[in-house]
Amino acid sequence: MPRRYLEPLPGGRLRLIERAGPAILRDHVVVEAPADWAELAARAAARPAPILPGLPVDRPLVMGVINVTPDSFSDGGDHLRPEDAIAAGEAMLAAGADILDIGGESTRPGAERIPPAEEIRRIVPVIAALAPHAPVSVDTRNAATMQAALAAGARIVNDVSGLAHDPEAAAVVAAAGCPVVLMHMRGTPATMTALATYDDVVLDVHDELADRVAAAEQAGIARSRIVLDPGIGFAKTAEQNLELLRRLGLFRSFGLHLLVGVSRKRFIGQYGEAPEPKARGPGSLAAALWAAINGASILRVHDVADTVQALKVWRAIAGA
């Protein structure tokens, strides 16, 4: 059975694609979707319900990143002490963050695993302190860590493996009934760099995410609870990251919230000529605004205040 893809284009046009395996059977642009493509078109045009009560859907949400790790690529060691991580979270909330994403294990290219017990030790005090003040997401691949974080007050699970790493993870999320971010990644942080080979990176990532959505639903997770992340920088080359951003609109046909994390990533440094991750703020803002314009409803960022300001100016110009 051929797979179908619908990609919104500027001017209200739609690109319709069909393929079987790597072979493209149909690829053309129309002004109006044919009747047998109506469901995909409706999904692409729909605005999903809030992922949590009280969170707005009329603008992109800003998710502030707090890595309670010694070795994350951009801010490793900055927030390793609980008191530093808590202070960083409070500052992000004051700057306008809608969600805080707290992780205790680095997933940078080449990173090695740590035991879930250590991950839990790092993040639970931080989650417990910040969860009363804002929605907290736990960035983890491990079911035990998910359980501990949810018990401490986290309300969202953000799994870079798309619930594929730990066989118990999907059951934990299903039982909790919480929103879950399914990110696209191949392999592990230690092996993913060697796995960036695709027939068409956008269509292949779409298909692999569709498989993760199906697996999540099979495990009892409501589709309305699922958020998708194309995994910029995970098992992708710099050019593949650009292509995913160029054609981000194609992922809107899932009819789900789309999270995009480009903040300070290596391709920003490559194209922006900024080797130091903390000097990649302007490039990160450019990519984040592009993602917002093309359908991202959640932006995962390190520089909350700058992103909030940029979104406000963009929305004012757009008349939002």
PDB file of C-alpha atoms in Angstrom:
ATOM      1  CA  MET A   1       0.000   0.000   0.000  1.00  0.00           C
ATOM      2  CA  PRO A   2       1.602   3.325  -1.046  1.00  0.00           C
ATOM      3  CA  ARG A   3       2.163   5.890   1.668  1.00  0.00           C
ATOM      4  CA  ARG A   4       0.694   9.360   1.237  1.00  0.00           C
ATOM      5  CA  TYR A   5       2.122  12.699   2.339  1.00  0.00           C
ATOM      6  CA  LEU A   6       0.567  16.149   2.203  1.00  0.00           C
ATOM      7  CA  GLU A   7       2.785  19.202   2.498  1.00  0.00           C
ATOM      8  CA  PRO A   8       1.237  22.691   2.847  1.00  0.00           C
ATOM      9  CA  LEU A   9       3.031  25.254   0.697  1.00  0.00           C
ATOM     10  CA  PRO A  10       3.001  29.086   0.616  1.00  0.00           C
ATOM     11  CA  GLY A  11      -0.068  30.637  -0.953  1.00  0.00           C
ATOM     12  CA  GLY A  12      -2.409  27.921   0.249  1.00  0.00           C
ATOM     13  CA  ARG A  13      -1.142  25.324  -2.206  1.00  0.00           C
ATOM     14  CA  LEU A  14      -0.640  21.677  -1.301  1.00  0.00           C
ATOM     15  CA  ARG A  15       2.051  19.256  -2.390  1.00  0.00           C
ATOM     16  CA  LEU A  16       0.758  15.694  -2.718  1.00  0.00           C
ATOM     17  CA  ILE A  17       3.253  12.840  -2.609  1.00  0.00           C
ATOM     18  CA  GLU A  18       2.788   9.076  -2.836  1.00  0.00           C
ATOM     19  CA  ARG A  19       5.543   6.501  -2.667  1.00  0.00           C
ATOM     20  CA  ALA A  20       6.053   2.774  -2.342  1.00  0.00           C
ATOM     21  CA  GLY A  21       9.316   2.055  -0.551  1.00  0.00           C
ATOM     22  CA  PRO A  22      11.835   4.579  -1.882  1.00  0.00           C
ATOM     23  CA  ALA A  23      10.036   4.956  -5.245  1.00  0.00           C
ATOM     24  CA  ILE A  24       8.011   8.164  -5.689  1.00  0.00           C
ATOM     25  CA  LEU A  25       4.744   7.387  -7.495  1.00  0.00           C
ATOM     26  CA  ARG A  26       3.210  10.862  -7.391  1.00  0.00           C
ATOM     27  CA  ASP A  27       4.547  14.314  -6.591  1.00  0.00           C
ATOM     28  CA  HIS A  28       2.617  17.361  -7.683  1.00  0.00           C
ATOM     29  CA  VAL A  29       1.189  20.629  -6.401  1.00  0.00           C
ATOM     30  CA  VAL A  30      -2.521  21.447  -6.255  1.00  0.00           C
ATOM     31  CA  VAL A  31      -4.640  24.371  -5.116  1.00  0.00           C
ATOM     32  CA  GLU A  32      -7.259  22.164  -3.463  1.00  0.00           C
ATOM     33  CA  ALA A  33      -6.936  18.648  -2.086  1.00  0.00           C
ATOM     34  CA  PRO A  34      -8.832  15.957  -4.020  1.00  0.00           C
ATOM     35  CA  ALA A  35     -11.670  14.280  -2.152  1.00  0.00           C
ATOM     36  CA  ASP A  36      -9.616  11.194  -1.333  1.00  0.00           C
ATOM     37  CA  TRP A  37      -6.960  13.396   0.315  1.00  0.00           C
ATOM     38  CA  ALA A  38      -9.485  15.336   2.420  1.00  0.00           C
ATOM     39  CA  GLU A  39      -8.604  13.640   5.724  1.00  0.00           C
ATOM     40  CA  LEU A  40      -4.914  14.488   5.417  1.00  0.00           C
ATOM     41  CA  ALA A  41      -5.769  18.057   4.409  1.00  0.00           C
ATOM     42  CA  ALA A  42      -8.105  18.458   7.379  1.00  0.00           C
ATOM     43  CA  ARG A  43      -5.449  17.191   9.785  1.00  0.00           C
ATOM     44  CA  ALA A  44      -2.862  19.575   8.351  1.00  0.00           C
ATOM     45  CA  ALA A  45      -5.226  22.525   8.795  1.00  0.00           C
ATOM     46  CA  ALA A  46      -6.465  21.577  12.271  1.00  0.00           C
ATOM     47  CA  ARG A  47      -5.305  23.154  15.528  1.00  0.00           C
ATOM     48  CA  PRO A  48      -4.775  20.414  18.122  1.00  0.00           C
ATOM     49  CA  ALA A  49      -6.273  20.818  21.585  1.00  0.00           C
ATOM     50  CA  PRO A  50      -3.980  22.064  24.371  1.00  0.00           C
ATOM     51  CA  ILE A  51      -1.509  19.407  25.486  1.00  0.00           C
ATOM     52  CA  LEU A  52      -2.347  20.360  29.083  1.00  0.00           C
ATOM     53  CA  PRO A  53      -5.274  22.384  30.455  1.00  0.00           C
ATOM     54  CA  GLY A  54      -4.467  26.068  30.592  1.00  0.00           C
ATOM     55  CA  LEU A  55      -1.692  26.056  28.008  1.00  0.00           C
ATOM     56  CA  PRO A  56      -2.491  28.328  25.035  1.00  0.00           C
ATOM     57  CA  VAL A  57      -2.865  27.051  21.482  1.00  0.00           C
ATOM     58  CA  ASP A  58      -2.946  30.431  19.708  1.00  0.00           C
ATOM     59  CA  ARG A  59       0.843  30.804  19.765  1.00  0.00           C
ATOM     60  CA  PRO A  60       3.935  28.586  19.941  1.00  0.00           C
ATOM     61  CA  LEU A  61       4.826  27.469  23.449  1.00  0.00           C
ATOM     62  CA  VAL A  62       8.338  28.018  24.776  1.00  0.00           C
ATOM     63  CA  MET A  63       9.915  25.032  26.536  1.00  0.00           C
ATOM     64  CA  GLY A  64      12.979  25.950  28.581  1.00  0.00           C
ATOM     65  CA  VAL A  65      15.812  23.401  28.721  1.00  0.00           C
ATOM     66  CA  ILE A  66      17.414  22.525  32.060  1.00  0.00           C
ATOM     67  CA  ASN A  67      20.129  19.881  31.797  1.00  0.00           C
ATOM     68  CA  VAL A  68      21.116  18.608  35.239  1.00  0.00           C
ATOM     69  CA  THR A  69      24.217  16.980  33.748  1.00  0.00           C
ATOM     70  CA  PRO A  70      27.980  17.440  33.682  1.00  0.00           C
ATOM     71  CA  ASP A  71      28.321  16.669  29.965  1.00  0.00           C
ATOM     72  CA  SER A  72      25.489  18.132  27.852  1.00  0.00           C
ATOM     73  CA  PHE A  73      26.843  19.708  24.669  1.00  0.00           C
ATOM     74  CA  SER A  74      25.841  23.292  25.456  1.00  0.00           C
ATOM     75  CA  ASP A  75      25.296  23.744  29.180  1.00  0.00           C
ATOM     76  CA  GLY A  76      26.825  20.669  30.788  1.00  0.00           C
ATOM     77  CA  GLY A  77      27.802  21.455  34.358  1.00  0.00           C
ATOM     78  CA  ASP A  78      25.900  24.761  34.494  1.00  0.00           C
ATOM     79  CA  HIS A  79      23.005  23.276  36.461  1.00  0.00           C
ATOM     80  CA  LEU A  80      24.465  20.141  38.032  1.00  0.00           C
ATOM     81  CA  ARG A  81      23.741  21.308  41.587  1.00  0.00           C
ATOM     82  CA  PRO A  82      19.990  21.194  42.361  1.00  0.00           C
ATOM     83  CA  GLU A  83      19.982  24.759  43.636  1.00  0.00           C
ATOM     84  CA  ASP A  84      21.508  26.002  40.354  1.00  0.00           C
ATOM     85  CA  ALA A  85      18.989  24.066  38.265  1.00  0.00           C
ATOM     86  CA  ILE A  86      16.089  25.349  40.357  1.00  0.00           C
ATOM     87  CA  ALA A  87      17.315  28.934  40.056  1.00  0.00           C
ATOM     88  CA  ALA A  88      17.659  28.515  36.293  1.00  0.00           C
ATOM     89  CA  GLY A  89      14.103  27.202  36.067  1.00  0.00           C
ATOM     90  CA  GLU A  90      12.738  30.084  38.116  1.00  0.00           C
ATOM     91  CA  ALA A  91      14.549  32.546  35.842  1.00  0.00           C
ATOM     92  CA  MET A  92      13.118  30.860  32.735  1.00  0.00           C
ATOM     93  CA  LEU A  93       9.598  31.073  34.136  1.00  0.00           C
ATOM     94  CA  ALA A  94      10.102  34.754  34.944  1.00  0.00           C
ATOM     95  CA  ALA A  95      11.262  35.244  31.343  1.00  0.00           C
ATOM     96  CA  GLY A  96       8.095  33.677  29.946  1.00  0.00           C
ATOM     97  CA  ALA A  97       8.710  29.934  29.588  1.00  0.00           C
ATOM     98  CA  ASP A  98       5.493  27.896  29.322  1.00  0.00           C
ATOM     99  CA  ILE A  99       7.076  24.506  30.105  1.00  0.00           C
ATOM    100  CA  LEU A 100      10.355  23.427  31.721  1.00  0.00           C
ATOM    101  CA  ASP A 101      12.086  20.355  30.268  1.00  0.00           C
ATOM    102  CA  ILE A 102      14.359  18.751  32.861  1.00  0.00           C
ATOM    103  CA  GLY A 103      16.833  16.011  32.014  1.00  0.00           C
ATOM    104  CA  GLY A 104      19.558  14.182  33.885  1.00  0.00           C
ATOM    105  CA  GLU A 105      21.283  12.263  31.081  1.00  0.00           C
ATOM    106  CA  SER A 106      23.122  13.824  28.160  1.00  0.00           C
ATOM    107  CA  THR A 107      21.950  12.762  24.688  1.00  0.00           C
ATOM    108  CA  ARG A 108      24.627  14.654  22.754  1.00  0.00           C
ATOM    109  CA  PRO A 109      26.318  12.716  19.930  1.00  0.00           C
ATOM    110  CA  GLY A 110      28.623  10.100  21.429  1.00  0.00           C
ATOM    111  CA  ALA A 111      27.189  10.359  24.948  1.00  0.00           C
ATOM    112  CA  GLU A 112      27.277   7.222  27.068  1.00  0.00           C
ATOM    113  CA  ARG A 113      24.391   5.954  29.202  1.00  0.00           C
ATOM    114  CA  ILE A 114      24.155   6.538  32.922  1.00  0.00           C
ATOM    115  CA  PRO A 115      22.164   4.344  35.351  1.00  0.00           C
ATOM    116  CA  PRO A 116      18.545   5.438  35.859  1.00  0.00           C
ATOM    117  CA  ALA A 117      19.231   5.671  39.598  1.00  0.00           C
ATOM    118  CA  GLU A 118      21.784   8.422  38.965  1.00  0.00           C
ATOM    119  CA  GLU A 119      19.457  10.158  36.534  1.00  0.00           C
ATOM    120  CA  ILE A 120      16.695  10.086  39.163  1.00  0.00           C
ATOM    121  CA  ARG A 121      19.041  11.399  41.856  1.00  0.00           C
ATOM    122  CA  ARG A 122      19.911  14.381  39.689  1.00  0.00           C
ATOM    123  CA  ILE A 123      16.460  15.453  38.557  1.00  0.00           C
ATOM    124  CA  VAL A 124      13.840  14.557  41.172  1.00  0.00           C
ATOM    125  CA  PRO A 125      14.705  17.375  43.635  1.00  0.00           C
ATOM    126  CA  VAL A 126      14.616  19.871  40.757  1.00  0.00           C
ATOM    127  CA  ILE A 127      11.278  18.622  39.446  1.00  0.00           C
ATOM    128  CA  ALA A 128       9.749  18.603  42.932  1.00  0.00           C
ATOM    129  CA  ALA A 129      10.787  22.235  43.477  1.00  0.00           C
ATOM    130  CA  LEU A 130       9.624  23.563  40.091  1.00  0.00           C
ATOM    131  CA  ALA A 131       6.519  21.485  39.329  1.00  0.00           C
ATOM    132  CA  PRO A 132       4.226  23.507  41.644  1.00  0.00           C
ATOM    133  CA  HIS A 133       4.963  26.610  39.567  1.00  0.00           C
ATOM    134  CA  ALA A 134       4.693  25.417  35.947  1.00  0.00           C
ATOM    135  CA  PRO A 135       4.226  22.324  33.777  1.00  0.00           C
ATOM    136  CA  VAL A 136       7.393  20.228  33.910  1.00  0.00           C
ATOM    137  CA  SER A 137       8.497  17.776  31.235  1.00  0.00           C
ATOM    138  CA  VAL A 138      10.979  15.025  32.041  1.00  0.00           C
ATOM    139  CA  ASP A 139      13.567  14.373  29.332  1.00  0.00           C
ATOM    140  CA  THR A 140      14.362  10.668  29.682  1.00  0.00           C
ATOM    141  CA  ARG A 141      14.416   7.337  27.845  1.00  0.00           C
ATOM    142  CA  ASN A 142      14.049   5.241  30.988  1.00  0.00           C
ATOM    143  CA  ALA A 143      10.768   3.940  32.429  1.00  0.00           C
ATOM    144  CA  ALA A 144      12.013   4.032  36.029  1.00  0.00           C
ATOM    145  CA  THR A 145      13.000   7.671  35.631  1.00  0.00           C
ATOM    146  CA  MET A 146       9.639   8.483  34.050  1.00  0.00           C
ATOM    147  CA  GLN A 147       7.839   6.970  37.038  1.00  0.00           C
ATOM    148  CA  ALA A 148       9.980   8.817  39.571  1.00  0.00           C
ATOM    149  CA  ALA A 149       9.622  12.118  37.712  1.00  0.00           C
ATOM    150  CA  LEU A 150       5.840  11.801  37.366  1.00  0.00           C
ATOM    151  CA  ALA A 151       5.605  10.991  41.076  1.00  0.00           C
ATOM    152  CA  ALA A 152       7.630  14.146  41.799  1.00  0.00           C
ATOM    153  CA  GLY A 153       5.219  16.316  39.797  1.00  0.00           C
ATOM    154  CA  ALA A 154       6.281  16.122  36.143  1.00  0.00           C
ATOM    155  CA  ARG A 155       3.306  16.213  33.774  1.00  0.00           C
ATOM    156  CA  ILE A 156       4.883  15.454  30.380  1.00  0.00           C
ATOM    157  CA  VAL A 157       7.313  12.762  29.232  1.00  0.00           C
ATOM    158  CA  ASN A 158       9.826  13.721  26.536  1.00  0.00           C
ATOM    159  CA  ASP A 159      11.556  10.622  25.151  1.00  0.00           C
ATOM    160  CA  VAL A 160      14.256  11.094  22.506  1.00  0.00           C
ATOM    161  CA  SER A 161      13.871   7.434  21.530  1.00  0.00           C
ATOM    162  CA  GLY A 162      10.141   7.744  20.853  1.00  0.00           C
ATOM    163  CA  LEU A 163       9.425   5.148  23.585  1.00  0.00           C
ATOM    164  CA  ALA A 164      11.615   2.618  21.760  1.00  0.00           C
ATOM    165  CA  HIS A 165      14.533   2.453  24.204  1.00  0.00           C
ATOM    166  CA  ASP A 166      12.880   0.957  27.300  1.00  0.00           C
ATOM    167  CA  PRO A 167      10.245  -1.755  26.753  1.00  0.00           C
ATOM    168  CA  GLU A 168       8.399  -0.615  29.902  1.00  0.00           C
ATOM    169  CA  ALA A 169       8.227   3.067  28.950  1.00  0.00           C
ATOM    170  CA  ALA A 170       5.033   2.993  26.885  1.00  0.00           C
ATOM    171  CA  ALA A 171       3.148   1.246  29.694  1.00  0.00           C
ATOM    172  CA  VAL A 172       4.278   3.897  32.188  1.00  0.00           C
ATOM    173  CA  VAL A 173       3.041   6.705  29.929  1.00  0.00           C
ATOM    174  CA  ALA A 174      -0.232   4.917  29.164  1.00  0.00           C
ATOM    175  CA  ALA A 175      -0.931   4.339  32.857  1.00  0.00           C
ATOM    176  CA  ALA A 176      -0.168   7.969  33.700  1.00  0.00           C
ATOM    177  CA  GLY A 177      -2.358   9.312  30.891  1.00  0.00           C
ATOM    178  CA  CYS A 178       0.135  12.130  30.406  1.00  0.00           C
ATOM    179  CA  PRO A 179       1.258  13.830  27.194  1.00  0.00           C
ATOM    180  CA  VAL A 180       4.349  12.309  25.595  1.00  0.00           C
ATOM    181  CA  VAL A 181       6.841  13.702  23.088  1.00  0.00           C
ATOM    182  CA  LEU A 182       7.928  11.088  20.561  1.00  0.00           C
ATOM    183  CA  MET A 183      11.175  12.190  18.972  1.00  0.00           C
ATOM    184  CA  HIS A 184      12.767  10.657  15.899  1.00  0.00           C
ATOM    185  CA  MET A 185      16.175   9.129  16.445  1.00  0.00           C
ATOM    186  CA  ARG A 186      18.022   6.138  15.072  1.00  0.00           C
ATOM    187  CA  GLY A 187      20.272   4.073  17.298  1.00  0.00           C
ATOM    188  CA  THR A 188      21.499   5.677  20.500  1.00  0.00           C
ATOM    189  CA  PRO A 189      23.375   8.905  21.232  1.00  0.00           C
ATOM    190  CA  ALA A 190      26.575   6.830  21.059  1.00  0.00           C
ATOM    191  CA  THR A 191      25.783   5.345  17.612  1.00  0.00           C
ATOM    192  CA  MET A 192      23.375   7.709  15.861  1.00  0.00           C
ATOM    193  CA  THR A 193      25.928   9.734  13.900  1.00  0.00           C
ATOM    194  CA  ALA A 194      26.706   6.705  11.726  1.00  0.00           C
ATOM    195  CA  LEU A 195      23.015   6.107  10.930  1.00  0.00           C
ATOM    196  CA  ALA A 196      22.179   9.285   9.008  1.00  0.00           C
ATOM    197  CA  THR A 197      21.440   7.542   5.696  1.00  0.00           C
ATOM    198  CA  TYR A 198      18.017   8.136   4.141  1.00  0.00           C
ATOM    199  CA  ASP A 199      16.284   7.747   0.773  1.00  0.00           C
ATOM    200  CA  ASP A 200      14.420  10.994   1.486  1.00  0.00           C
ATOM    201  CA  VAL A 201      15.103  12.349   4.972  1.00  0.00           C
ATOM    202  CA  VAL A 202      11.731  14.086   5.325  1.00  0.00           C
ATOM    203  CA  LEU A 203       9.619  11.165   4.121  1.00  0.00           C
ATOM    204  CA  ASP A 204      11.698   8.588   5.983  1.00  0.00           C
ATOM    205  CA  VAL A 205      11.522  10.514   9.260  1.00  0.00           C
ATOM    206  CA  HIS A 206       7.765  10.915   8.719  1.00  0.00           C
ATOM    207  CA  ASP A 207       7.368   7.149   8.224  1.00  0.00           C
ATOM    208  CA  GLU A 208       9.467   6.232  11.239  1.00  0.00           C
ATOM    209  CA  LEU A 209       7.519   8.661  13.409  1.00  0.00           C
ATOM    210  CA  ALA A 210       4.262   7.186  12.069  1.00  0.00           C
ATOM    211  CA  ASP A 211       5.481   3.783  13.244  1.00  0.00           C
ATOM    212  CA  ARG A 212       6.192   5.180  16.724  1.00  0.00           C
ATOM    213  CA  VAL A 213       2.736   6.776  16.865  1.00  0.00           C
ATOM    214  CA  ALA A 214       1.151   3.446  15.929  1.00  0.00           C
ATOM    215  CA  ALA A 215       3.172   1.643  18.608  1.00  0.00           C
ATOM    216  CA  ALA A 216       2.169   4.225  21.216  1.00  0.00           C
ATOM    217  CA  GLU A 217      -1.508   3.894  20.336  1.00  0.00           C
ATOM    218  CA  GLN A 218      -1.210   0.112  20.445  1.00  0.00           C
ATOM    219  CA  ALA A 219       0.178   0.460  23.981  1.00  0.00           C
ATOM    220  CA  GLY A 220      -2.899   2.405  25.065  1.00  0.00           C
ATOM    221  CA  ILE A 221      -1.659   5.979  24.687  1.00  0.00           C
ATOM    222  CA  ALA A 222      -4.360   8.280  23.333  1.00  0.00           C
ATOM    223  CA  ARG A 223      -3.393   9.884  20.046  1.00  0.00           C
ATOM    224  CA  SER A 224      -4.458  13.275  21.395  1.00  0.00           C
ATOM    225  CA  ARG A 225      -1.701  12.966  24.045  1.00  0.00           C
ATOM    226  CA  ILE A 226       1.099  12.563  21.496  1.00  0.00           C
ATOM    227  CA  VAL A 227       3.499  15.338  20.469  1.00  0.00           C
ATOM    228  CA  LEU A 228       5.948  14.741  17.610  1.00  0.00           C
ATOM    229  CA  ASP A 229       9.560  15.910  17.304  1.00  0.00           C
ATOM    230  CA  PRO A 230      11.490  15.329  14.043  1.00  0.00           C
ATOM    231  CA  GLY A 231      14.726  15.064  16.025  1.00  0.00           C
ATOM    232  CA  ILE A 232      16.845  17.839  14.555  1.00  0.00           C
ATOM    233  CA  GLY A 233      20.480  16.870  15.084  1.00  0.00           C
ATOM    234  CA  PHE A 234      19.775  13.245  16.011  1.00  0.00           C
ATOM    235  CA  ALA A 235      21.020  10.851  13.321  1.00  0.00           C
ATOM    236  CA  LYS A 236      20.929  13.746  10.851  1.00  0.00           C
ATOM    237  CA  THR A 237      23.638  15.567   8.921  1.00  0.00           C
ATOM    238  CA  ALA A 238      23.701  19.349   8.806  1.00  0.00           C
ATOM    239  CA  GLU A 239      22.094  19.388   5.354  1.00  0.00           C
ATOM    240  CA  GLN A 240      19.445  16.882   6.457  1.00  0.00           C
ATOM    241  CA  ASN A 241      18.576  19.174   9.372  1.00  0.00           C
ATOM    242  CA  LEU A 242      18.051  22.035   6.908  1.00  0.00           C
ATOM    243  CA  GLU A 243      15.868  19.878   4.671  1.00  0.00           C
ATOM    244  CA  LEU A 244      13.683  18.846   7.622  1.00  0.00           C
ATOM    245  CA  LEU A 245      13.210  22.493   8.562  1.00  0.00           C
ATOM    246  CA  ARG A 246      12.511  23.535   4.961  1.00  0.00           C
ATOM    247  CA  ARG A 247       9.724  20.963   4.694  1.00  0.00           C
ATOM    248  CA  LEU A 248       8.526  20.965   8.292  1.00  0.00           C
ATOM    249  CA  GLY A 249       4.962  21.586   7.167  1.00  0.00           C
ATOM    250  CA  LEU A 250       4.687  18.013   5.938  1.00  0.00           C
ATOM    251  CA  PHE A 251       4.539  16.809   9.548  1.00  0.00           C
ATOM    252  CA  ARG A 252       1.395  18.863  10.151  1.00  0.00           C
ATOM    253  CA  SER A 253      -0.630  16.193   8.370  1.00  0.00           C
ATOM    254  CA  PHE A 254      -0.365  14.041  11.514  1.00  0.00           C
ATOM    255  CA  GLY A 255      -2.774  16.505  13.146  1.00  0.00           C
ATOM    256  CA  LEU A 256      -0.613  16.518  16.291  1.00  0.00           C
ATOM    257  CA  HIS A 257       1.412  19.109  18.149  1.00  0.00           C
ATOM    258  CA  LEU A 258       4.907  19.480  16.709  1.00  0.00           C
ATOM    259  CA  LEU A 259       7.897  20.197  18.953  1.00  0.00           C
ATOM    260  CA  VAL A 260      11.119  21.468  17.402  1.00  0.00           C
ATOM    261  CA  GLY A 261      14.447  21.768  19.200  1.00  0.00           C
ATOM    262  CA  VAL A 262      17.152  23.594  17.257  1.00  0.00           C
ATOM    263  CA  SER A 263      18.677  25.591  20.097  1.00  0.00           C
ATOM    264  CA  ARG A 264      22.488  25.896  19.920  1.00  0.00           C
ATOM    265  CA  LYS A 265      22.836  22.726  17.833  1.00  0.00           C
ATOM    266  CA  ARG A 266      25.893  21.908  15.773  1.00  0.00           C
ATOM    267  CA  PHE A 267      24.378  22.796  12.396  1.00  0.00           C
ATOM    268  CA  ILE A 268      23.595  26.286  13.743  1.00  0.00           C
ATOM    269  CA  GLY A 269      27.283  26.667  14.510  1.00  0.00           C
ATOM    270  CA  GLN A 270      28.264  25.311  11.102  1.00  0.00           C
ATOM    271  CA  TYR A 271      26.075  27.613   9.009  1.00  0.00           C
ATOM    272  CA  GLY A 272      26.288  30.538  11.403  1.00  0.00           C
ATOM    273  CA  GLU A 273      30.064  30.218  11.814  1.00  0.00           C
ATOM    274  CA  ALA A 274      29.785  29.968  15.588  1.00  0.00           C
ATOM    275  CA  PRO A 275      31.925  27.124  16.990  1.00  0.00           C
ATOM    276  CA  GLU A 276      31.021  27.886  20.626  1.00  0.00           C
ATOM    277  CA  PRO A 277      27.495  26.592  21.462  1.00  0.00           C
ATOM    278  CA  LYS A 278      26.640  29.532  23.724  1.00  0.00           C
ATOM    279  CA  ALA A 279      27.419  31.942  20.866  1.00  0.00           C
ATOM    280  CA  ARG A 280      24.696  30.409  18.653  1.00  0.00           C
ATOM    281  CA  GLY A 281      21.807  32.459  20.025  1.00  0.00           C
ATOM    282  CA  PRO A 282      21.034  34.519  16.894  1.00  0.00           C
ATOM    283  CA  GLY A 283      21.154  31.462  14.623  1.00  0.00           C
ATOM    284  CA  SER A 284      19.003  29.511  17.058  1.00  0.00           C
ATOM    285  CA  LEU A 285      16.405  32.304  17.010  1.00  0.00           C
ATOM    286  CA  ALA A 286      16.365  32.349  13.202  1.00  0.00           C
ATOM    287  CA  ALA A 287      15.761  28.603  13.038  1.00  0.00           C
ATOM    288  CA  ALA A 288      13.172  28.693  15.844  1.00  0.00           C
ATOM    289  CA  LEU A 289      11.159  31.433  14.128  1.00  0.00           C
ATOM    290  CA  TRP A 290      11.275  29.498  10.872  1.00  0.00           C
ATOM    291  CA  ALA A 291       9.947  26.451  12.719  1.00  0.00           C
ATOM    292  CA  ALA A 292       7.160  28.490  14.331  1.00  0.00           C
ATOM    293  CA  ILE A 293       6.095  29.961  10.997  1.00  0.00           C
ATOM    294  CA  ASN A 294       6.001  26.469   9.489  1.00  0.00           C
ATOM    295  CA  GLY A 295       3.887  24.763  12.104  1.00  0.00           C
ATOM    296  CA  ALA A 296       5.885  24.102  15.272  1.00  0.00           C
ATOM    297  CA  SER A 297       3.665  24.563  18.311  1.00  0.00           C
ATOM    298  CA  ILE A 298       6.413  24.024  20.906  1.00  0.00           C
ATOM    299  CA  LEU A 299       9.952  25.414  20.721  1.00  0.00           C
ATOM    300  CA  ARG A 300      12.524  23.750  22.983  1.00  0.00           C
ATOM    301  CA  VAL A 301      15.164  26.380  23.766  1.00  0.00           C
ATOM    302  CA  HIS A 302      18.001  27.347  26.073  1.00  0.00           C
ATOM    303  CA  ASP A 303      17.586  31.117  25.649  1.00  0.00           C
ATOM    304  CA  VAL A 304      14.032  31.659  26.875  1.00  0.00           C
ATOM    305  CA  ALA A 305      13.946  35.459  27.185  1.00  0.00           C
ATOM    306  CA  ASP A 306      15.317  36.011  23.679  1.00  0.00           C
ATOM    307  CA  THR A 307      12.910  33.488  22.169  1.00  0.00           C
ATOM    308  CA  VAL A 308       9.878  34.942  23.948  1.00  0.00           C
ATOM    309  CA  GLN A 309      10.780  38.430  22.714  1.00  0.00           C
ATOM    310  CA  ALA A 310      11.348  37.241  19.142  1.00  0.00           C
ATOM    311  CA  LEU A 311       7.978  35.441  19.095  1.00  0.00           C
ATOM    312  CA  LYS A 312       6.177  38.526  20.409  1.00  0.00           C
ATOM    313  CA  VAL A 313       7.644  40.722  17.666  1.00  0.00           C
ATOM    314  CA  TRP A 314       6.925  38.138  14.970  1.00  0.00           C
ATOM    315  CA  ARG A 315       3.297  37.802  16.113  1.00  0.00           C
ATOM    316  CA  ALA A 316       2.891  41.585  16.232  1.00  0.00           C
ATOM    317  CA  ILE A 317       4.146  41.880  12.653  1.00  0.00           C
ATOM    318  CA  ALA A 318       1.906  39.029  11.547  1.00  0.00           C
ATOM    319  CA  GLY A 319      -1.100  40.607  13.233  1.00  0.00           C
ATOM    320  CA  ALA A 320      -1.646  37.581  15.464  1.00  0.00           C
TER     321      ALA A 320
END
